[in-house]
mmCIF file of C-alpha atoms and ligand atoms in Angstrom:
data_model
loop_
_atom_site.group_PDB
_atom_site.id
_atom_site.type_symbol
_atom_site.label_atom_id
_atom_site.label_comp_id
_atom_site.label_asym_id
_atom_site.label_seq_id
_atom_site.Cartn_x
_atom_site.Cartn_y
_atom_site.Cartn_z
ATOM 1 C CA MET A 1 2.881 2.046 -21.260
ATOM 2 C CA ILE A 2 1.212 0.889 -18.070
ATOM 3 C CA GLU A 3 -2.431 1.573 -17.368
ATOM 4 C CA LEU A 4 -3.276 1.602 -13.675
ATOM 5 C CA LEU A 5 -6.958 0.972 -13.000
ATOM 6 C CA THR A 6 -7.678 1.876 -9.431
ATOM 7 C CA ALA A 7 -9.536 3.715 -6.717
ATOM 8 C CA ASP A 8 -7.629 6.292 -4.672
ATOM 9 C CA THR A 9 -6.738 4.017 -1.743
ATOM 10 C CA PRO A 10 -3.534 2.793 -0.069
ATOM 11 C CA ASN A 11 -3.491 -0.268 -2.353
ATOM 12 C CA GLY A 12 -3.708 1.945 -5.426
ATOM 13 C CA LYS A 13 -1.085 4.369 -4.122
ATOM 14 C CA LYS A 14 1.424 1.513 -3.742
ATOM 15 C CA ILE A 15 1.377 1.100 -7.493
ATOM 16 C CA SER A 16 1.491 4.779 -8.448
ATOM 17 C CA ILE A 17 4.444 5.226 -6.047
ATOM 18 C CA MET A 18 6.240 2.277 -7.677
ATOM 19 C CA LEU A 19 5.535 3.613 -11.185
ATOM 20 C CA GLU A 20 6.940 7.003 -10.198
ATOM 21 C CA GLU A 21 9.982 5.353 -8.590
ATOM 22 C CA ILE A 22 10.821 3.316 -11.690
ATOM 23 C CA LYS A 23 9.909 6.215 -14.013
ATOM 24 C CA PHE A 24 7.630 4.137 -16.241
ATOM 25 C CA LYS A 25 5.135 5.887 -18.490
ATOM 26 C CA TYR A 26 1.659 5.318 -17.078
ATOM 27 C CA LYS A 27 -1.884 6.532 -17.050
ATOM 28 C CA VAL A 28 -4.480 6.167 -14.322
ATOM 29 C CA THR A 29 -8.021 5.002 -15.037
ATOM 30 C CA LYS A 30 -10.246 5.684 -12.065
ATOM 31 C CA ILE A 31 -12.485 2.880 -10.802
ATOM 32 C CA ASN A 32 -15.121 4.300 -8.493
ATOM 33 C CA ILE A 33 -15.647 1.580 -5.898
ATOM 34 C CA PHE A 34 -18.367 3.643 -4.175
ATOM 35 C CA LYS A 35 -20.350 3.419 -7.426
ATOM 36 C CA GLU A 36 -19.560 -0.322 -7.658
ATOM 37 C CA GLU A 37 -17.611 0.026 -10.906
ATOM 38 C CA GLN A 38 -15.396 -2.850 -9.738
ATOM 39 C CA PHE A 39 -18.291 -5.229 -10.417
ATOM 40 C CA LYS A 40 -18.707 -4.275 -14.074
ATOM 41 C CA PRO A 41 -18.210 -7.346 -16.319
ATOM 42 C CA ASP A 42 -15.298 -5.824 -18.272
ATOM 43 C CA PHE A 43 -13.420 -5.022 -15.066
ATOM 44 C CA LYS A 44 -14.180 -8.438 -13.566
ATOM 45 C CA LYS A 45 -12.531 -10.068 -16.575
ATOM 46 C CA ILE A 46 -9.190 -8.646 -15.436
ATOM 47 C CA SER A 47 -9.921 -8.604 -11.691
ATOM 48 C CA PRO A 48 -11.647 -11.837 -10.685
ATOM 49 C CA PHE A 49 -12.188 -10.659 -7.062
ATOM 50 C CA SER A 50 -13.507 -7.285 -8.271
ATOM 51 C CA LYS A 51 -10.753 -5.423 -6.433
ATOM 52 C CA THR A 52 -8.502 -2.543 -7.328
ATOM 53 C CA PRO A 53 -5.671 -2.030 -8.228
ATOM 54 C CA VAL A 54 -5.161 -3.749 -11.573
ATOM 55 C CA ILE A 55 -2.627 -2.919 -14.258
ATOM 56 C CA ILE A 56 -2.601 -3.476 -17.999
ATOM 57 C CA ASP A 57 0.844 -3.492 -19.550
ATOM 58 C CA HIS A 58 0.096 -2.154 -23.027
ATOM 59 C CA ASP A 59 3.578 -3.198 -24.233
ATOM 60 C CA ASN A 60 2.607 -6.870 -24.086
ATOM 61 C CA LYS A 61 -1.177 -6.718 -23.386
ATOM 62 C CA LYS A 62 -0.763 -8.506 -20.040
ATOM 63 C CA SER A 63 -3.117 -7.598 -17.197
ATOM 64 C CA LEU A 64 -2.409 -8.264 -13.534
ATOM 65 C CA PHE A 65 -4.475 -8.100 -10.355
ATOM 66 C CA GLU A 66 -3.312 -8.172 -6.664
ATOM 67 C CA SER A 67 -1.036 -5.340 -5.599
ATOM 68 C CA GLY A 68 1.764 -7.651 -4.389
ATOM 69 C CA ALA A 69 1.886 -9.486 -7.723
ATOM 70 C CA ILE A 70 1.846 -6.135 -9.548
ATOM 71 C CA LEU A 71 4.779 -4.831 -7.486
ATOM 72 C CA MET A 72 6.765 -8.019 -8.160
ATOM 73 C CA TYR A 73 6.044 -7.714 -11.881
ATOM 74 C CA LEU A 74 7.104 -4.068 -12.014
ATOM 75 C CA GLY A 75 10.151 -4.840 -9.872
ATOM 76 C CA GLU A 76 11.202 -7.587 -12.288
ATOM 77 C CA LYS A 77 10.428 -5.552 -15.391
ATOM 78 C CA SER A 78 12.358 -2.486 -14.204
ATOM 79 C CA GLY A 79 15.121 -4.319 -12.343
ATOM 80 C CA LYS A 80 14.523 -1.941 -9.412
ATOM 81 C CA PHE A 81 13.543 -2.319 -5.738
ATOM 82 C CA TYR A 82 13.283 -6.126 -6.038
ATOM 83 C CA GLU A 83 16.889 -7.276 -5.794
ATOM 84 C CA LYS A 84 17.338 -10.880 -6.911
ATOM 85 C CA THR A 85 19.836 -11.523 -4.086
ATOM 86 C CA ASN A 86 17.395 -10.360 -1.410
ATOM 87 C CA ARG A 87 14.093 -11.773 -2.692
ATOM 88 C CA LEU A 88 13.647 -14.210 0.173
ATOM 89 C CA LEU A 89 13.399 -11.311 2.621
ATOM 90 C CA ILE A 90 11.574 -8.906 0.293
ATOM 91 C CA ASN A 91 8.905 -11.538 -0.443
ATOM 92 C CA GLN A 92 8.292 -12.200 3.250
ATOM 93 C CA TRP A 93 7.807 -8.541 4.149
ATOM 94 C CA LEU A 94 5.770 -7.911 1.006
ATOM 95 C CA ILE A 95 3.447 -10.836 1.613
ATOM 96 C CA GLY A 96 3.230 -9.862 5.305
ATOM 97 C CA GLN A 97 1.880 -6.530 4.091
ATOM 98 C CA VAL A 98 -0.694 -7.877 1.627
ATOM 99 C CA ALA A 99 -1.849 -10.759 3.815
ATOM 100 C CA TYR A 100 -1.744 -9.138 7.271
ATOM 101 C CA ILE A 101 -0.951 -5.426 7.553
ATOM 102 C CA GLY A 102 -3.330 -4.269 4.789
ATOM 103 C CA PRO A 103 -6.353 -6.419 5.675
ATOM 104 C CA MET A 104 -6.041 -5.724 9.427
ATOM 105 C CA LEU A 105 -5.544 -1.961 9.104
ATOM 106 C CA GLY A 106 -8.378 -2.004 6.559
ATOM 107 C CA GLN A 107 -10.691 -3.472 9.205
ATOM 108 C CA HIS A 108 -9.419 -0.882 11.697
ATOM 109 C CA HIS A 109 -10.434 1.821 9.184
ATOM 110 C CA GLN A 110 -13.897 0.271 8.904
ATOM 111 C CA PHE A 111 -14.617 0.144 12.646
ATOM 112 C CA HIS A 112 -12.606 3.058 14.038
ATOM 113 C CA HIS A 113 -12.695 5.619 11.233
ATOM 114 C CA TYR A 114 -15.811 5.020 9.109
ATOM 115 C CA ASN A 115 -18.243 3.418 11.581
ATOM 116 C CA PRO A 116 -17.358 4.418 15.150
ATOM 117 C CA GLY A 117 -19.905 3.455 17.780
ATOM 118 C CA LYS A 118 -21.366 0.560 15.771
ATOM 119 C CA SER A 119 -19.400 -2.277 17.353
ATOM 120 C CA LYS A 120 -17.296 -1.949 20.511
ATOM 121 C CA PHE A 121 -15.950 -5.434 19.887
ATOM 122 C CA GLY A 122 -14.799 -4.616 16.342
ATOM 123 C CA GLU A 123 -13.316 -1.297 17.396
ATOM 124 C CA ASN A 124 -11.332 -2.833 20.274
ATOM 125 C CA ARG A 125 -10.211 -5.859 18.307
ATOM 126 C CA TYR A 126 -8.787 -3.931 15.352
ATOM 127 C CA PHE A 127 -7.412 -1.101 17.480
ATOM 128 C CA LYS A 128 -5.328 -3.673 19.378
ATOM 129 C CA ILE A 129 -4.217 -5.381 16.177
ATOM 130 C CA ALA A 130 -3.246 -2.023 14.629
ATOM 131 C CA GLU A 131 -1.210 -1.195 17.747
ATOM 132 C CA ARG A 132 0.431 -4.595 17.554
ATOM 133 C CA ILE A 133 1.367 -4.005 13.888
ATOM 134 C CA TYR A 134 2.949 -0.645 14.768
ATOM 135 C CA ASN A 135 4.959 -2.404 17.513
ATOM 136 C CA GLU A 136 6.035 -5.230 15.230
ATOM 137 C CA LEU A 137 7.188 -2.862 12.490
ATOM 138 C CA ASP A 138 8.962 -0.650 15.027
ATOM 139 C CA LEU A 139 10.819 -3.662 16.380
ATOM 140 C CA ARG A 140 11.880 -4.766 12.897
ATOM 141 C CA LEU A 141 13.091 -1.278 12.040
ATOM 142 C CA ALA A 142 15.227 -1.041 15.185
ATOM 143 C CA ASN A 143 17.974 -2.976 13.397
ATOM 144 C CA VAL A 144 17.478 -2.262 9.711
ATOM 145 C CA LYS A 145 16.871 0.871 7.658
ATOM 146 C CA PHE A 146 14.149 -0.684 5.512
ATOM 147 C CA LEU A 147 11.846 -3.653 5.992
ATOM 148 C CA ALA A 148 13.882 -6.112 3.941
ATOM 149 C CA GLY A 149 17.265 -4.820 5.125
ATOM 150 C CA GLU A 150 19.475 -1.919 4.149
ATOM 151 C CA ASP A 151 17.826 -1.231 0.800
ATOM 152 C CA TYR A 152 14.483 0.342 -0.010
ATOM 153 C CA SER A 153 12.286 -2.260 -1.736
ATOM 154 C CA ILE A 154 8.775 -3.074 -2.924
ATOM 155 C CA ALA A 155 8.053 -4.262 0.654
ATOM 156 C CA ASP A 156 8.459 -0.648 1.864
ATOM 157 C CA ILE A 157 6.484 0.690 -1.092
ATOM 158 C CA ALA A 158 3.620 -1.687 -0.205
ATOM 159 C CA THR A 159 3.612 -0.810 3.494
ATOM 160 C CA PHE A 160 4.121 2.954 3.347
ATOM 161 C CA PRO A 161 0.655 4.068 2.114
ATOM 162 C CA TRP A 162 -0.973 2.073 4.922
ATOM 163 C CA ILE A 163 1.115 3.740 7.621
ATOM 164 C CA ALA A 164 0.406 7.048 5.886
ATOM 165 C CA ARG A 165 -3.151 6.639 7.203
ATOM 166 C CA HIS A 166 -1.719 7.026 10.733
ATOM 167 C CA ASP A 167 -4.000 9.983 11.389
ATOM 168 C CA TRP A 168 -6.992 7.641 11.011
ATOM 169 C CA HIS A 169 -5.407 4.973 13.220
ATOM 170 C CA ASP A 170 -5.014 7.078 16.373
ATOM 171 C CA ILE A 171 -2.203 4.828 17.591
ATOM 172 C CA GLY A 172 0.295 7.687 17.846
ATOM 173 C CA LEU A 173 2.997 7.088 15.227
ATOM 174 C CA LYS A 174 5.326 9.513 17.069
ATOM 175 C CA LYS A 175 5.668 7.036 19.955
ATOM 176 C CA PHE A 176 7.242 4.512 17.584
ATOM 177 C CA LYS A 177 10.682 5.979 17.014
ATOM 178 C CA ASN A 178 12.035 3.520 14.431
ATOM 179 C CA LEU A 179 8.813 3.386 12.448
ATOM 180 C CA SER A 180 8.660 7.197 12.493
ATOM 181 C CA LYS A 181 12.214 7.479 11.130
ATOM 182 C CA TRP A 182 11.369 5.005 8.367
ATOM 183 C CA TYR A 183 8.186 6.939 7.586
ATOM 184 C CA LYS A 184 10.045 10.251 7.309
ATOM 185 C CA ARG A 185 12.819 8.680 5.235
ATOM 186 C CA ILE A 186 10.294 7.393 2.687
ATOM 187 C CA SER A 187 8.118 10.531 2.786
ATOM 188 C CA SER A 188 11.106 12.605 1.707
ATOM 189 C CA ARG A 189 11.430 10.791 -1.640
ATOM 190 C CA ASP A 190 10.130 12.867 -4.561
ATOM 191 C CA ALA A 191 8.663 9.828 -6.340
ATOM 192 C CA VAL A 192 6.715 8.924 -3.208
ATOM 193 C CA ALA A 193 5.208 12.400 -2.934
ATOM 194 C CA LYS A 194 4.267 12.288 -6.630
ATOM 195 C CA GLY A 195 2.844 8.772 -6.511
ATOM 196 C CA TYR A 196 0.949 9.512 -3.302
ATOM 197 C CA ASP A 197 -1.023 12.108 -5.218
ATOM 198 C CA LEU A 198 -2.480 9.329 -7.328
ATOM 199 C CA MET A 199 -5.433 11.207 -8.816
ATOM 200 C CA LYS A 200 -3.520 14.510 -9.061
ATOM 201 C CA THR A 201 -5.889 16.202 -6.647
ATOM 202 C CA GLY A 202 -3.122 17.686 -4.509
ATOM 203 C CA ASP A 203 -3.169 14.827 -1.978
ATOM 204 C CA LYS A 204 -0.206 15.342 0.392
ATOM 205 C CA ILE A 205 1.534 12.723 2.506
ATOM 206 C CA PRO A 206 0.280 13.195 6.080
ATOM 207 C CA LYS A 207 3.006 14.500 8.390
ATOM 208 C CA ILE A 208 3.682 12.864 11.749
HETATM 209 N N1 GSH B 1 -5.367 -8.050 -1.761
HETATM 210 C C1 GSH B 1 -5.780 -6.996 -2.638
HETATM 211 C C2 GSH B 1 -6.715 -6.068 -1.885
HETATM 212 C C3 GSH B 1 -7.315 -5.055 -2.800
HETATM 213 C C4 GSH B 1 -8.475 -4.317 -2.151
HETATM 214 O O1 GSH B 1 -8.906 -4.641 -1.044
HETATM 215 N N2 GSH B 1 -8.961 -3.322 -2.869
HETATM 216 C C5 GSH B 1 -10.075 -2.519 -2.412
HETATM 217 C C6 GSH B 1 -9.702 -1.042 -2.504
HETATM 218 S S1 GSH B 1 -8.289 -0.699 -1.494
HETATM 219 C C7 GSH B 1 -11.263 -2.770 -3.291
HETATM 220 O O2 GSH B 1 -11.125 -2.911 -4.493
HETATM 221 N N3 GSH B 1 -12.474 -2.808 -2.698
HETATM 222 C C8 GSH B 1 -13.679 -2.929 -3.415
HETATM 223 C C9 GSH B 1 -14.449 -4.180 -3.074
HETATM 224 O O3 GSH B 1 -13.950 -4.994 -2.280
HETATM 225 O O4 GSH B 1 -15.540 -4.354 -3.588
HETATM 226 C C10 GSH B 1 -4.551 -6.240 -3.162
HETATM 227 O O5 GSH B 1 -3.578 -6.126 -2.405
HETATM 228 O O6 GSH B 1 -4.568 -5.792 -4.320
#
């Protein structure tokens, strides 16, 4: 059984979507980052940067932090969405998500969504970067169905919940035809809808 310790954020939803996709038994333990629960000593023991998500695999008592590493682990353990023959490409798009797409869109959320009017510089900088990310993904998806090629993989699972915040981004997802098709294709998967509702509060995938 997998225990997912997380806040209800795009990084947490990546893991609940993956767990639904691979049909593993799991339970969610909520970490309230607004109440600073991520800094509690017991949590810090398994998450040295005090970040969510983290998983504990109760089958072997292993704990893992960093969403990309968790997705790789679950991909290897289940034998799904992390094809051995395509790992070179999957790893690149996955690491591109955790190292670039997530952190940059996260900053865009901070300036544009949560704190508008506080810094014109920050708002402009991350708006432009968010627009650039949409363009880059759209370009990639002009020739392939999924980020790492023809098959759905953990790279898509990692990226999807970030693009699902498109209503906060104000970039206009509709204008990006290939990215929109990819978004709809993934939204229509039952496991994605289930995993998106991480805390079982009725959270629905935002429509385009
Ligand atoms: N690189 C990390 C990022 C995780 C992350 O930024 N988590 C946020 C929630 S989405 C968090 O725990 N923030 C609380 C804090 O930084 O104190 C991953 O992909 O797992």
